C-alpha positions as MATLAB code, in Angstrom:
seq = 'XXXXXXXXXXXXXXXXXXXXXXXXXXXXXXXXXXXXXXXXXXXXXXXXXXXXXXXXXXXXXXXXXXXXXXXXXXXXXXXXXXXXXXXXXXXXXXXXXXXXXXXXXXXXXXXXXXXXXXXXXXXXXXXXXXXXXXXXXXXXXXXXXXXXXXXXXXXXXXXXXXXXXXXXXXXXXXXXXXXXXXXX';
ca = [
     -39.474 -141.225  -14.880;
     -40.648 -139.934  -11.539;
     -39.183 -140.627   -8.013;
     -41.506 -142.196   -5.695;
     -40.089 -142.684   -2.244;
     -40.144 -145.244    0.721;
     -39.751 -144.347    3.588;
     -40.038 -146.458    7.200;
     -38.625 -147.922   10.187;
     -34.550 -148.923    9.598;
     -34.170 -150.894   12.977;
     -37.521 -152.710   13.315;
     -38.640 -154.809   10.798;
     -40.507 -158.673   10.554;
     -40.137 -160.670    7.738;
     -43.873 -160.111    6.713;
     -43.080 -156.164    6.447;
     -39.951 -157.138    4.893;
     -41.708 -158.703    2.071;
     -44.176 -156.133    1.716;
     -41.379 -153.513    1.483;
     -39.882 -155.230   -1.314;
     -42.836 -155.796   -3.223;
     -43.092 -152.101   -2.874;
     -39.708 -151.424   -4.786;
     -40.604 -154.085   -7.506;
     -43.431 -152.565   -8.228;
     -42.334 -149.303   -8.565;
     -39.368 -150.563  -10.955;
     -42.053 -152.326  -13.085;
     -43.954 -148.740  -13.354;
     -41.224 -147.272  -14.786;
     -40.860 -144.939  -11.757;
     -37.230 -144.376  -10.021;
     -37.160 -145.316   -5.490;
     -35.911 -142.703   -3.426;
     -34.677 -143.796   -0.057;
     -33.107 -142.632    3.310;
     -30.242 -144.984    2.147;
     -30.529 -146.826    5.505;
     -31.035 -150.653    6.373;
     -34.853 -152.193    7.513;
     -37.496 -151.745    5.225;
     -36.156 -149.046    2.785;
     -33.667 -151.416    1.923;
     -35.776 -153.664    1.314;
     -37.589 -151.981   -1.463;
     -34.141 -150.850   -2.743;
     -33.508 -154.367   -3.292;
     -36.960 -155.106   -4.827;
     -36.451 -152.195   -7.525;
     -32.839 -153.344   -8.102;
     -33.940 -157.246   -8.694;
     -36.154 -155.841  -11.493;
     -33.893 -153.565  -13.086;
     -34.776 -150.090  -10.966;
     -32.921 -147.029  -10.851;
     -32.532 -146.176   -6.706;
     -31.476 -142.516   -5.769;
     -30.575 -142.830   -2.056;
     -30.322 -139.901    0.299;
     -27.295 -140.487    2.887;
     -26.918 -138.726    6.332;
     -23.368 -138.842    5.751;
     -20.864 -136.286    3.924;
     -18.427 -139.002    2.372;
     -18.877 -142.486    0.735;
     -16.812 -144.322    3.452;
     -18.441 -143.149    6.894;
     -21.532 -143.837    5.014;
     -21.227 -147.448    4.898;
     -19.971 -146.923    9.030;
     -22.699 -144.675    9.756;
     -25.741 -146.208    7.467;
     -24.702 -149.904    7.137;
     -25.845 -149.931    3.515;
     -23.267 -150.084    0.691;
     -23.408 -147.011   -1.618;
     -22.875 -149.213   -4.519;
     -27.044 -150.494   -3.985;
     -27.698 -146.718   -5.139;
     -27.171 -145.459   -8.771;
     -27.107 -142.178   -7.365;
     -26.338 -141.754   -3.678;
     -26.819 -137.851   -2.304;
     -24.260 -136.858    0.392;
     -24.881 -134.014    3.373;
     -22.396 -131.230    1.785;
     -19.010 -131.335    3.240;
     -19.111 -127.977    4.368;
     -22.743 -128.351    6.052;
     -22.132 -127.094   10.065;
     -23.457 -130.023   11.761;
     -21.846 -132.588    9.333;
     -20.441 -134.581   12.365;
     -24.095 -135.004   14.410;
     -25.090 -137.687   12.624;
     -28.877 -137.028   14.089;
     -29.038 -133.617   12.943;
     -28.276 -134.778    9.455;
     -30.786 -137.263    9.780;
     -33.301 -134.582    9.846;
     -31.275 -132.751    7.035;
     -31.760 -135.949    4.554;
     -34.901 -136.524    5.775;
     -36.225 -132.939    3.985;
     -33.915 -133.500    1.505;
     -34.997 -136.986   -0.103;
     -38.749 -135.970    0.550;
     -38.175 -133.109   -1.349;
     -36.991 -134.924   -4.056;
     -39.713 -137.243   -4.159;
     -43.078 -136.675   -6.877;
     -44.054 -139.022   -4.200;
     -43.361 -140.474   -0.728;
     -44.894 -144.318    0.625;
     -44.825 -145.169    4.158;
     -44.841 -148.313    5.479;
     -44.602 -149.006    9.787;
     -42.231 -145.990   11.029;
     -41.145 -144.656   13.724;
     -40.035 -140.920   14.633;
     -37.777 -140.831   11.896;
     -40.503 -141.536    9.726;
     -43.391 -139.673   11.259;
     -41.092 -136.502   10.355;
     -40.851 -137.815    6.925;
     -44.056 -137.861    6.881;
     -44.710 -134.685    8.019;
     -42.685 -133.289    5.597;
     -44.190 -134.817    2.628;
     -47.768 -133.336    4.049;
     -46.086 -129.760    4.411;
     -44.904 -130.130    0.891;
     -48.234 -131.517   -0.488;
     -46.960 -134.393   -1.914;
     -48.897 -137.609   -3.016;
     -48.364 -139.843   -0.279;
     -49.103 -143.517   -0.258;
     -49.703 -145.307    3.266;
     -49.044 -148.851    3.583;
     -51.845 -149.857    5.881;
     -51.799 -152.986    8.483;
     -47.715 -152.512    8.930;
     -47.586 -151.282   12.224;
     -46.044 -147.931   13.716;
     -46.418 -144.301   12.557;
     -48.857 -145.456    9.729;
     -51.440 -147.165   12.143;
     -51.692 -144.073   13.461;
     -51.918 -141.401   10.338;
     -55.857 -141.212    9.956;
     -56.068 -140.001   13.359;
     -52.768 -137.255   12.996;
     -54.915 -135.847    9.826;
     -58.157 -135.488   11.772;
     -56.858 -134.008   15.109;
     -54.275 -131.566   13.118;
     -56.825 -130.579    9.775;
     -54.055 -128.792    8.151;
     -55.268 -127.406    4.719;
     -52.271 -128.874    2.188;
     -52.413 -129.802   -1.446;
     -51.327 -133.221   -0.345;
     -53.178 -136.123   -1.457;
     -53.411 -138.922    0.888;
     -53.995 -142.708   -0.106;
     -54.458 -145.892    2.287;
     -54.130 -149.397    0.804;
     -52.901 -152.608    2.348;
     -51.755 -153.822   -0.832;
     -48.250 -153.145   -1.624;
     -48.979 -153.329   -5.406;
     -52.237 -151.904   -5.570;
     -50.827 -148.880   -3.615;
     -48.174 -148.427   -6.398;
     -50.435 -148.721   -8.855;
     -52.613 -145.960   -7.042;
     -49.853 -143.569   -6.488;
     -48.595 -143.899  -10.349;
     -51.840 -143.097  -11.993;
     -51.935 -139.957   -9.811;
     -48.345 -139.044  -11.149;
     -49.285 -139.516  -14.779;
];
């Protein structure tokens, strides 16, 4: 099974992107593939919850060091995740909640065979960034809004050389479908 993750805005979503976001997690549940997520609200939760409907298994990546400031903190309940990775206790900037943003945000990218985005903002243009630095196959969920209107025109200005394979699809379950075959 791999881990494909989703990764996009928390705080701004529309019903329409909503939608899309959960067909997202279905569709990686029917592949057989396991979602990684930021194990936030907005449209990560989302495709949580369209993985879980179908039976998925959902790894989520908290910015928290303990199961009870992570509902506080995250607003999501830890028990949506069959596996839900904590910042470790002893971690120096445990209590800056925005520095362990940035600490889960390496951390469940890292994890990932492969990362989706889908709208974004900041939080998930560094995602993103990450996921190009670690040449990972990423998927990018096109029409959504955000960081991903903009991620044609990042790769052209910056020409980085990376092993990272980029994809652009506007359908959620195409875009799966994409991003499996190239994990096969």
């Amino acid at each position: 099974m791999k881990k494909i993750g989703v990764f996009g805005s928390a705080v701004d979503s529309q019903d329409s992107l909503n939608q899309k976001s959960r067909k997202l997690g279905e569709q990686i549940a029917r592949t057989g593939n396991s979602i990684v997520t930021g194990a936030c609200t907005g449209l990560p939760l989302y495709a949580v919850l369209g993985a879980k409907s179908l039976g998925g298994y959902s790894i989520g990546f908290s910015a928290t060091y303990n199961q009870e400031k992570h509902m506080e903190v995250m607003g999501t309940s830890p028990e949506l995740y069959d596996s839900i990775i904590l910042i470790p206790e002893h971690y120096k900037y445990k209590d800056n909640v925005e520095v362990c943003r940035k600490y889960r945000n390496v951390e469940s990218v890292a994890a990932c065979d492969a990362a989706i985005f889908i709208s974004g903002r900041w939080g998930t243009l560094n995602e993103l960034s990450n996921a190009y630095d670690m040449n990972k196959i990423i998927g990018i969920l096109g029409d959504t809004g955000g960081v991903t209107d903009h991620v044609q025109l990042l790769l052209n200005s910056f020409k980085k050389a990376t092993k990272s394979q980029v994809f652009f699809e506007k359908d959620p379950l195409n875009l799966i479908n994409m991003i499996s075959q190239k994990l096969q």
